[in-house]
Coordinates of C-alpha atoms and ligand atoms in Angstrom, one line a residue:
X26 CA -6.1 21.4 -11.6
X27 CA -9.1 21.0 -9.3
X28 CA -9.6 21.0 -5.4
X29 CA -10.5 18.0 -3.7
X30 CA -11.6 17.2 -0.8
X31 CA -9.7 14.9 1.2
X32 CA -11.9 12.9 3.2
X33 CA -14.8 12.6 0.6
X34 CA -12.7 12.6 -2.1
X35 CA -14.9 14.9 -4.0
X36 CA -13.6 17.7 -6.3
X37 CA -15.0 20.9 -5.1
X38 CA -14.0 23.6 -7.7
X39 CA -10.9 23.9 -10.0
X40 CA -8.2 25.7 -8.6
X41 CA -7.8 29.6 -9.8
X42 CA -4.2 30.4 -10.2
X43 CA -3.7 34.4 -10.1
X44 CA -2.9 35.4 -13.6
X45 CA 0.9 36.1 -14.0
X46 CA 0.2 39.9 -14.9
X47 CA -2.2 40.1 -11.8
X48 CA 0.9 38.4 -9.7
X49 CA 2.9 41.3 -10.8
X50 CA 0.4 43.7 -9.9
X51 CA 0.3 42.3 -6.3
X52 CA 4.0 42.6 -5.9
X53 CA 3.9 46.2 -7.3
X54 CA 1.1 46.7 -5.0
X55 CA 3.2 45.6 -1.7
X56 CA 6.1 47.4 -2.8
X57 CA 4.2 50.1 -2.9
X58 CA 3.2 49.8 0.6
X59 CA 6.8 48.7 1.8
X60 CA 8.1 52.3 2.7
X61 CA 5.3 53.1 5.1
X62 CA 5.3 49.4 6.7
X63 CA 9.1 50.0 7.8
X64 CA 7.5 52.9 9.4
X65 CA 4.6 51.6 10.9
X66 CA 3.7 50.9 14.3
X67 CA 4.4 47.3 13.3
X68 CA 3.6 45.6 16.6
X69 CA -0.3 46.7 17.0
X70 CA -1.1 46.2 13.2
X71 CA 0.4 42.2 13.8
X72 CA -1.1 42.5 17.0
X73 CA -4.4 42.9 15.3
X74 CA -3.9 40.1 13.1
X75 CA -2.9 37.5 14.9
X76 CA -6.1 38.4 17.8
X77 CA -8.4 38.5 14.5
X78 CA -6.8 35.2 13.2
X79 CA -7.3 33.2 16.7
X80 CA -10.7 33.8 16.8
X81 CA -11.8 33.4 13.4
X82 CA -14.1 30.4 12.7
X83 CA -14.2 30.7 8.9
X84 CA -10.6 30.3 8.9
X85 CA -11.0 27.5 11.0
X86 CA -13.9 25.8 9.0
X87 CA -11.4 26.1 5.6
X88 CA -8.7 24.7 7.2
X89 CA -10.8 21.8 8.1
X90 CA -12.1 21.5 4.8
X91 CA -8.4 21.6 3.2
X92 CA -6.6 19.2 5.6
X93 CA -10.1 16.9 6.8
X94 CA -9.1 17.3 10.4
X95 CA -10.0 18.8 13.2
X96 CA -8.0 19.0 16.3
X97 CA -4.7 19.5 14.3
X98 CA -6.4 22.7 12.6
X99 CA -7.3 24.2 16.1
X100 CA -3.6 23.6 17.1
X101 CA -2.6 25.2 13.9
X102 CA -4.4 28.4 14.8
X103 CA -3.5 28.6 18.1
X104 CA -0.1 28.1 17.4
X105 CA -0.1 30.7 14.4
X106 CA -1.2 33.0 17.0
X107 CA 1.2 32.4 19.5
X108 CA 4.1 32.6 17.3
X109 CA 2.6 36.3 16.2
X110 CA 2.4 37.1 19.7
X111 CA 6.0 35.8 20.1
X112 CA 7.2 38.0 17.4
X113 CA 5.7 41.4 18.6
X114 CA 7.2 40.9 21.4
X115 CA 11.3 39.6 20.6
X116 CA 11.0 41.5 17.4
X117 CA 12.3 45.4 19.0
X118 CA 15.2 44.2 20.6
X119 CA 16.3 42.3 17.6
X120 CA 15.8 45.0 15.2
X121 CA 17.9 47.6 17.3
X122 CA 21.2 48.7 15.5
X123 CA 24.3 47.1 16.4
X124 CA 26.3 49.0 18.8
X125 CA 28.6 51.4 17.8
X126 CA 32.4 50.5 18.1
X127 CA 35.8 52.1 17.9
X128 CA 37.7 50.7 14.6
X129 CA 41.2 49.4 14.2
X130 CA 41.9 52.5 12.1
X131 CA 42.3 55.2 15.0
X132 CA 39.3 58.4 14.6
X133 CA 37.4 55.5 13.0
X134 CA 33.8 54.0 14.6
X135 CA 31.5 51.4 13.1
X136 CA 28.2 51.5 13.4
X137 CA 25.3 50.5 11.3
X138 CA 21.9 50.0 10.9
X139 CA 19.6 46.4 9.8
X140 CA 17.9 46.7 6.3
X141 CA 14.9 44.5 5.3
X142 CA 14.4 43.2 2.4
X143 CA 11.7 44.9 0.7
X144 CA 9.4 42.5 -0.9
X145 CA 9.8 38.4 0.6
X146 CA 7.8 35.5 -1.4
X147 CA 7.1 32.5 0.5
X148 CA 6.0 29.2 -1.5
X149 CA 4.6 26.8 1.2
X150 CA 3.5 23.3 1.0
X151 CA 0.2 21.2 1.7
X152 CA 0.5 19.4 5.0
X153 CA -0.1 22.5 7.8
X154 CA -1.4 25.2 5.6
X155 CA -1.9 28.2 7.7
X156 CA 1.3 27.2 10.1
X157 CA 3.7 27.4 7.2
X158 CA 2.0 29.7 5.2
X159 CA 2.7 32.3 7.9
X160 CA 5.4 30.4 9.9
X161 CA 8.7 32.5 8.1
X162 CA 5.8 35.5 6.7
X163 CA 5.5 36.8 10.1
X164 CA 9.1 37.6 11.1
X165 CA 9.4 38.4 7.5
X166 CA 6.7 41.1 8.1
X167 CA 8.0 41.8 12.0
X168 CA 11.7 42.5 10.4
X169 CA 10.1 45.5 7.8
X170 CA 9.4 43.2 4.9
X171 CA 6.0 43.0 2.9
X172 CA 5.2 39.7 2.2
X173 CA 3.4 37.2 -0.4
X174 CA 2.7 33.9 0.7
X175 CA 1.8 31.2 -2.4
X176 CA 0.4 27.9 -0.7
X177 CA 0.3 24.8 -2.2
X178 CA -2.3 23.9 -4.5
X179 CA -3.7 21.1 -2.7
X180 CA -5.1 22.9 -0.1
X181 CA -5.8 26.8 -0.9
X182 CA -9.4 27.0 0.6
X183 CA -7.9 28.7 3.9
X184 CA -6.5 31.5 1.9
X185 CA -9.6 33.7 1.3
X186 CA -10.7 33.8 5.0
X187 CA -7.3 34.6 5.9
X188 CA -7.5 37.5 3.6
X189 CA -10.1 39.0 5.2
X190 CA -8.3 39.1 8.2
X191 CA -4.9 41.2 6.9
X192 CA -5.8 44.7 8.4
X193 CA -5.6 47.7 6.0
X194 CA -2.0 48.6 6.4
X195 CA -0.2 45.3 6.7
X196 CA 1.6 44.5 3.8
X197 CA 0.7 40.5 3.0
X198 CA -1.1 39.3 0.5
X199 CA -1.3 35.2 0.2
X200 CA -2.4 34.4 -3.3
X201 CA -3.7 30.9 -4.8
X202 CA -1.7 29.1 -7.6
X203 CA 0.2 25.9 -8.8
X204 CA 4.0 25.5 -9.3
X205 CA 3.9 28.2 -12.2
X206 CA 2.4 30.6 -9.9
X207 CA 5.6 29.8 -7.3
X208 CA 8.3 29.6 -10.3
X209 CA 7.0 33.0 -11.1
X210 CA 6.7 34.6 -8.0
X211 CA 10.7 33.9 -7.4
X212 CA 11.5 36.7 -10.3
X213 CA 9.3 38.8 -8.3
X214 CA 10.6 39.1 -4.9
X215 CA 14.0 40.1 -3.3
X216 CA 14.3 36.9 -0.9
X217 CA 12.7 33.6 -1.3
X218 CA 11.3 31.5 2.2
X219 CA 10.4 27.6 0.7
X220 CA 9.1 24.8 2.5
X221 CA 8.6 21.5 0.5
X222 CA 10.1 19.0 -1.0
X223 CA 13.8 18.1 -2.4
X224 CA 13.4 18.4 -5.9
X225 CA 11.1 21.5 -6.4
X226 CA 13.6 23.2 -3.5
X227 CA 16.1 22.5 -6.3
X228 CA 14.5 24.1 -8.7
X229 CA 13.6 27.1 -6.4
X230 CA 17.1 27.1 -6.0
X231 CA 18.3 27.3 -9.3
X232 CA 15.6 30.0 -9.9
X233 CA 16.5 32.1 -7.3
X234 CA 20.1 31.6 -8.4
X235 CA 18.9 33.2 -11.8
X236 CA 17.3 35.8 -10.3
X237 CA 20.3 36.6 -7.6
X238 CA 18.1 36.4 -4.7
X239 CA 18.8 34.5 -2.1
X240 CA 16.5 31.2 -0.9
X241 CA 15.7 29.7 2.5
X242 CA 15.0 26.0 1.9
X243 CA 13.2 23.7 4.0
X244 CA 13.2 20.4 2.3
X245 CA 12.2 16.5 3.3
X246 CA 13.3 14.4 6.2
X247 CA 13.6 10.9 7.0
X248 CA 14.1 11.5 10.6
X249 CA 15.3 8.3 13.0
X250 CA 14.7 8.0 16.6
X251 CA 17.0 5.8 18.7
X252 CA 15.8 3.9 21.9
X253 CA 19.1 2.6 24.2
X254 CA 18.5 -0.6 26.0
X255 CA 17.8 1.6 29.5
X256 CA 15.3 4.1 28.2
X257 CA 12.1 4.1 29.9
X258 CA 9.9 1.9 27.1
X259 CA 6.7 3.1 27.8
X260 CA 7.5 7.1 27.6
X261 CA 9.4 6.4 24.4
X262 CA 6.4 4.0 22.7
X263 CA 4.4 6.5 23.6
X264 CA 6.3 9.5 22.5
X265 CA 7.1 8.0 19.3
X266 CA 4.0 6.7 18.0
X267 CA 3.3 10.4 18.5
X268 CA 5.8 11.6 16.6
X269 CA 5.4 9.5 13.8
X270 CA 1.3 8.9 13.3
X271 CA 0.4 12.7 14.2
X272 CA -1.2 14.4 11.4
X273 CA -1.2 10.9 9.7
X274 CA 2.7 11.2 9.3
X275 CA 2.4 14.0 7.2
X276 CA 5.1 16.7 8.9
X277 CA 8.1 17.0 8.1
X278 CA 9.4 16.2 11.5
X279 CA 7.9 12.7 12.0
X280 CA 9.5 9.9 12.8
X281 CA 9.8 7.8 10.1
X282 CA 12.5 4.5 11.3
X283 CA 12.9 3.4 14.7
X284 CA 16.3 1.9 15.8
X285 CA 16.3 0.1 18.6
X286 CA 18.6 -2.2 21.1
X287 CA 18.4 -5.5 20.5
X288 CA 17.7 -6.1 24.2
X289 CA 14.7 -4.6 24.4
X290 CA 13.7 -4.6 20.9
X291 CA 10.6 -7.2 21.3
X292 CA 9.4 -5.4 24.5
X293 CA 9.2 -2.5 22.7
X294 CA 7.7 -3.8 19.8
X295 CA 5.1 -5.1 21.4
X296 CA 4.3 -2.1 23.8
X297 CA 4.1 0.1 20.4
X298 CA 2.0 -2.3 18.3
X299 CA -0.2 -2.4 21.5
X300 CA -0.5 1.3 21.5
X301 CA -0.8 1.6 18.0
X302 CA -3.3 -0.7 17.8
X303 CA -5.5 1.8 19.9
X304 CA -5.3 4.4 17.7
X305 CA -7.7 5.1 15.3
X306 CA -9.2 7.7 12.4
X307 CA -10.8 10.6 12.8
X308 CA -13.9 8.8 10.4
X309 CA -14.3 6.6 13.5
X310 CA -13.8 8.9 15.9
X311 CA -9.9 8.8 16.4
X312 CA -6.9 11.1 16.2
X313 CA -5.8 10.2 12.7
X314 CA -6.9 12.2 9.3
X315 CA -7.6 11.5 6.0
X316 CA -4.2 11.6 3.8
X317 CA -4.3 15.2 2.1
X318 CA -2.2 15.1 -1.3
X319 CA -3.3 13.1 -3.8
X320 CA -0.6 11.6 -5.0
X321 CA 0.0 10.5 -1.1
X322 CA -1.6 7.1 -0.9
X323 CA 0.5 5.6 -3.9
X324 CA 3.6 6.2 -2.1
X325 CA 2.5 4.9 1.1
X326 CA 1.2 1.8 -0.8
X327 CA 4.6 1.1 -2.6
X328 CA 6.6 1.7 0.7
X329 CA 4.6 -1.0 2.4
X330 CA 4.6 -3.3 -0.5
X331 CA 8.1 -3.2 -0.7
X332 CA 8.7 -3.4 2.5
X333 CA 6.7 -6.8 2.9
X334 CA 8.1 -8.1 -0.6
X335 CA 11.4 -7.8 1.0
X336 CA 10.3 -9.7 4.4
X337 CA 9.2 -6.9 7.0
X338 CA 6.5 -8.2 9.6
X339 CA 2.9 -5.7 9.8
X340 CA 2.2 -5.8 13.3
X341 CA -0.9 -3.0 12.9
X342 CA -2.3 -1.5 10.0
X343 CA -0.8 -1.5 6.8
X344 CA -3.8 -1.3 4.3
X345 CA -4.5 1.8 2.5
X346 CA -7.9 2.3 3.5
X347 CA -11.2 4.0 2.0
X348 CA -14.0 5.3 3.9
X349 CA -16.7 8.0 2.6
X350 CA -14.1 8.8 -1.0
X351 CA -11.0 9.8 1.2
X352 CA -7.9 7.6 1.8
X353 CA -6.7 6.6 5.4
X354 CA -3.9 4.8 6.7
X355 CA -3.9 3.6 10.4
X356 CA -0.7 3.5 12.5
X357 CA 1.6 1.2 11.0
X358 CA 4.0 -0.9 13.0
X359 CA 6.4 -2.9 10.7
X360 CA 9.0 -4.8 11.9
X361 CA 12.3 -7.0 9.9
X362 CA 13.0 -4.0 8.0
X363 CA 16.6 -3.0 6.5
X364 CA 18.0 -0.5 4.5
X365 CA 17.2 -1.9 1.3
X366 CA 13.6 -1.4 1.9
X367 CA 12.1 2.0 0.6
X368 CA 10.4 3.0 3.8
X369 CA 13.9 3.2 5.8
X370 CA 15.1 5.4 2.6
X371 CA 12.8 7.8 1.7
X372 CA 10.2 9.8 3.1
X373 CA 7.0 7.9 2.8
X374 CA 5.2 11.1 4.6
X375 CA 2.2 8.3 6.2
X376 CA 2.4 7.1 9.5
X377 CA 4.3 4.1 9.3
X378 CA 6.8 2.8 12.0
X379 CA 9.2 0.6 10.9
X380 CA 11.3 -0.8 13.8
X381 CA 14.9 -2.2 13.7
X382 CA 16.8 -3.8 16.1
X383 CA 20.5 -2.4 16.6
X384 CA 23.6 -3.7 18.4
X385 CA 24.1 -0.7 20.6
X386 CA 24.5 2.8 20.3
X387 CA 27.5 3.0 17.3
X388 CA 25.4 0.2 15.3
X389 CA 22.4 3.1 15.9
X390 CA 24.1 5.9 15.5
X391 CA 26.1 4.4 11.8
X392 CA 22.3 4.3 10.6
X393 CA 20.4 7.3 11.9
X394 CA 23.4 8.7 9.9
X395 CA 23.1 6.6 6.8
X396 CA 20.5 8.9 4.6
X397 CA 20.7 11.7 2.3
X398 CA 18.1 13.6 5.0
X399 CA 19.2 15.7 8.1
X400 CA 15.9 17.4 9.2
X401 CA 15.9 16.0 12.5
X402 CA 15.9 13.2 15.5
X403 CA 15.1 11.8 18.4
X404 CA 17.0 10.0 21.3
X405 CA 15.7 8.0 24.4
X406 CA 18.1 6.5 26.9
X407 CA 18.0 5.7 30.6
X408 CA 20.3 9.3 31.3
X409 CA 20.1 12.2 29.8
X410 CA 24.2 12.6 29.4
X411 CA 23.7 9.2 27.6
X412 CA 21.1 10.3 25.6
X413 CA 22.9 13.3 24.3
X414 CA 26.2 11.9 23.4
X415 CA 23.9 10.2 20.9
X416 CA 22.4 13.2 19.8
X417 CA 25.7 15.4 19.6
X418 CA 27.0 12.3 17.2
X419 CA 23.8 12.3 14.9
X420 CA 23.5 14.6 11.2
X421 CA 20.5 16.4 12.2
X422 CA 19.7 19.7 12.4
X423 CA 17.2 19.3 16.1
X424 CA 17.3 16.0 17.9
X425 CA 14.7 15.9 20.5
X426 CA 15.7 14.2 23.9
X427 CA 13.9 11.8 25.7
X428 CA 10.8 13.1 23.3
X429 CA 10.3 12.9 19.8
X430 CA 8.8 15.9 17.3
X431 CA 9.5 18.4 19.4
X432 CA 10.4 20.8 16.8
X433 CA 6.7 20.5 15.8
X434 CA 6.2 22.7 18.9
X435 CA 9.0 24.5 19.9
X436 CA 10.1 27.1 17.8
X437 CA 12.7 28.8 19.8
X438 CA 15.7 26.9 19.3
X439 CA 18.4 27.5 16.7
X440 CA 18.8 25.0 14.1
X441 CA 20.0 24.2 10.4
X442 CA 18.8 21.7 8.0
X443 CA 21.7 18.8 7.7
X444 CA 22.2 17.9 4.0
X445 CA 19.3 17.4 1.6
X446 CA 16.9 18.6 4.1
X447 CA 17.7 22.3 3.6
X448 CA 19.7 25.1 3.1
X449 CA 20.3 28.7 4.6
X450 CA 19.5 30.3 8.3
X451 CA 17.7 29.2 11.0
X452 CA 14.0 29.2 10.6
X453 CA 13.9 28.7 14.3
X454 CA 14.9 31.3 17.4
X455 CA 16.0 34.9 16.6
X456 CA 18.1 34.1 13.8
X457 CA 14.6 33.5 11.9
X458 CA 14.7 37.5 11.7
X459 CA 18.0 37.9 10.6
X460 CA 17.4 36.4 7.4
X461 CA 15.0 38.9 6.4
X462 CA 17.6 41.8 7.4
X463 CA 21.0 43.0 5.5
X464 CA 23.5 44.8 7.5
X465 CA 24.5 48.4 6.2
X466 CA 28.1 49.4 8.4
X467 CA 28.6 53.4 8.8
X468 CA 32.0 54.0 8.9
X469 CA 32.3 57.2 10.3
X470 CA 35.8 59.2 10.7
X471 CA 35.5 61.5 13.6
X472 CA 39.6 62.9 13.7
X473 CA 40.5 66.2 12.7
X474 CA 43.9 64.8 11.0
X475 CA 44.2 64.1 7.7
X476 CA 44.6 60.3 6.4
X477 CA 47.8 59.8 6.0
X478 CA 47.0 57.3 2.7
X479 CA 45.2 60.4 1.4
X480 CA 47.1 61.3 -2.0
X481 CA 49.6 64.0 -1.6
X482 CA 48.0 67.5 -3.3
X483 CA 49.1 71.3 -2.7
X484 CA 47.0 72.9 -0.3
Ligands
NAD524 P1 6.1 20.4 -3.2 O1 7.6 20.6 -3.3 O2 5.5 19.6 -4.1 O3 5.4 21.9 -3.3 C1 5.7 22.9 -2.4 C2 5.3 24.2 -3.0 O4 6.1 24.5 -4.2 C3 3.8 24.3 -3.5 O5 3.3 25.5 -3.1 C4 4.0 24.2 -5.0 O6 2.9 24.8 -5.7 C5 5.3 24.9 -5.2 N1 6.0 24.6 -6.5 C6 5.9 23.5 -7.3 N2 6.7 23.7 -8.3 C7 7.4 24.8 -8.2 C8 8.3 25.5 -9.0 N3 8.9 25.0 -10.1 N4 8.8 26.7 -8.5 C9 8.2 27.3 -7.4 N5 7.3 26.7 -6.7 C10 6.9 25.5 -7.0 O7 5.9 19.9 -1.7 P2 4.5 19.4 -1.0 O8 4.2 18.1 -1.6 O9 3.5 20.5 -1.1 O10 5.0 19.3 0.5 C11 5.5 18.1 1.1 C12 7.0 18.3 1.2 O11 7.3 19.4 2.0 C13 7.6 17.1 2.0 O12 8.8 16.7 1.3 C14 7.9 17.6 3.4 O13 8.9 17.0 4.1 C15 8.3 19.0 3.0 N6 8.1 19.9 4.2 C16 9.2 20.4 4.8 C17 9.1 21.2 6.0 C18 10.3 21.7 6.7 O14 10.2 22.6 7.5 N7 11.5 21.3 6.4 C19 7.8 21.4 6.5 C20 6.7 20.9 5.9 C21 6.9 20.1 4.7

């Protein structure tokens, strides 16, 4: 396997995939470490990190050079940073023990104490490499943990100049490697965090199964965003192409079908192809980036050709482009789509925007609803209340209101994957945390009496 790089195209070294015997030495190595971490002064040591990380050009100039874009690799720093920052400073108050309480049984109290895990593996994917890299590691690490992190092998450049940053001490170690690297890694650990797609999540699964560990999945979306005929068109054209071009469509949060009421379904057509339309790539000066993976611009061509085979209408964009050896895709506004087309089924992961028109909110609702995905949505509508008895009717694990993407940013609300698109806590809010803890109860007997179930013996 070799690296490329995205926007020339160019092959820039092979990849190195630790050796499985040196993988087992870095696990060793960090359980090593473990006892002394749980000790630690873990605060300043992240602390450290994360101020070392957000100033940190190198990292910067990698990240660039595995993703070919700039101004979503600054905002994946800074947010890295701030979600370190957020952690040092919730992390105390979630770890304290749980309150002691008076049992059922009387001369009984329950108490007990939180007990991390002591080695976590994440195995992370290629579209924000440094985000979700360290996006489940930190709290990992803030909860007591040590840590490996195994990006994908598309983009591992960023991982030696986030090395040098780990202060002696902290217990992470992010290694490069391929799917053999991540399969092996899940004997490894005590708790597996993935982010990537359905079937290898499967196969996580299954491994982690094997291995009696349990596995956080973050899988694939498909997510829908709904426009009601009183929603404010320009705020949700805007919002949405957003939400679905950003990062070239490749999050896992974008919006990728549009549903939208019939009555103001050409307005807002128009209004989006317009905006669309002014939106252009980062080889020319725009917002949009090369497409990262490979294997992407395949996919992205057999959506749109079957898409169009089937009757949909290109209103912008639509070509698979090549400038300077990388692939590019402009912002794609189709319209005449249906449900037998491939790009309102599947994630296509490109920033295409396929718009539908609906007979109000139950026709909308029936096919947000109608895919094996549940990541999550968005709603616009002329109220609020409107807007989120929508939401509260949608299989989605976040639906943004009145916005779209949100999740993208906001990291402090509670949510689940709905079907396919994952399984196991909330990556989001405090519950993030609790997946890296196990509860231990002390059941403590403070009467004088003895039990009166107690066998009966002489004295
Ligand atoms: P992928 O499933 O191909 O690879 C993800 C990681 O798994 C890589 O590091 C890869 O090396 C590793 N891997 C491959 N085979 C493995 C195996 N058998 N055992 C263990 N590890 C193995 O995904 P990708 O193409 O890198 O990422 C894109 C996908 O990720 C999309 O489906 C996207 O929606 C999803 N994603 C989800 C979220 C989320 O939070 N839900 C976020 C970002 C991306």
């Amino acid at each position: 396997m070799n690296v490329r790089n995205p926007v020339t195209g160019r092959i820039e070294r092979p990849l190195a995939p630790v050796p499985p015997d040196r993988l087992a030495g870095v696990a060793a190595e960090l359980r090593m470490m473990a006892p002394a971490w749980r000790d630690a002064d873990r605060g300043t040591l992240l602390s450290r990190f994360g101020a070392a990380l957000a100033a940190d050009d190198e990292l910067l100039a990698a990240l660039v050079a595995d993703t070919g874009r700039v101004a979503e690799s600054l905002l994946e720093r800074q947010i890295v940073a701030g979600l370190i920052d957020r952690w040092v400073r919730q992390a105390p108050a979630l770890l304290a023990p749980p309150a002691e309480f008076p049992a059922s049984l009387p001369g009984v109290h329950v108490g007990g104490d939180l007990v991390p895990y002591e080695l976590v593996g994440a195995i992370t994917p290629w579209n924000f490499p440094l985000l979700l890299g360290l996006i489940d590691a930190v709290p990992a690490l803030a909860a007591g943990c040590a840590v490996v992190v195994k990006p994908s092998e598309v983009t591992p450049r960023f991982i030696e100049p986030l090395m040098r940053l780990v202060p002696d001490g902290l217990p992470l170690r992010v290694v490069e490697g391929d799917g053999a690297t991540g399969s092996a890694l899940v004997d490894l650990v005590d708790a597996v965090v993935f982010t990537g797609s359905v079937p290898t999540g499967r196969l996580v699964a299954q491994a982690a199964a094997r291995a009696f560990v349990p596995a956080y999945l973050e899988l694939g979306g498909k997510d829908p965003a709904i426009v009601l005929a009183g929603a404010d068109l320009d705020r949700a054209t805007s919002a949405i192409l957003w939400g679905g071009t950003a990062n070239a469509g490749q999050s896992c949060q974008s919006i990728e079908r549009v549903y939208v009421a019939r009555e103001v379904h050409d307005e807002f057509l128009t209004l989006l192809a317009d905006k669309a339309a002014q939106v252009g790539l980062t080889c020319e000066g725009g917002p949009i980036g090369p497409i990262i993976a490979p294997e992407q611009p395949d996919v992205l061509a057999a959506h749109l050709a079957d898409a169009v085979a089937k009757g949909a209408v290109v209103h912008t964009g639509g070509e698979i482009e090549r400038h300077g050896g990388g692939h590019w895709c402009r912002p794609t506004v189709l319209s005449g789509v249906d449900h037998t087309m491939l790009v309102m089924t599947e994630e296509t992961f490109g920033p295409l925007l396929p718009v539908m028109a609906v007979d109000g909110p139950d026709e909308a609702v029936a096919l947000a609803n109608d895919s094996v995905y549940g990541l999550s949505a968005a709603v616009f509508a002329a109220t609020e209340e409107e807007a989120r008895a929508v939401a509260a009717r949608l299989h989605a694990g976040a639906v943004s209101v009145n916005d779209a993407s949100l999740t993208a940013l906001v990291h402090e609300g509670e949510k689940h994957s709905f079907r396919l698109s994952g399984l196991g806590g909330s990556r989001m809010g405090p519950a993030s945390i609790s997946r890296f803890l196990r509860r231990r109860a002390f059941l403590v007997n403070r009467s004088d009496a003895a039990d009166p179930w107690w066998h009966a013996t002489k004295e």
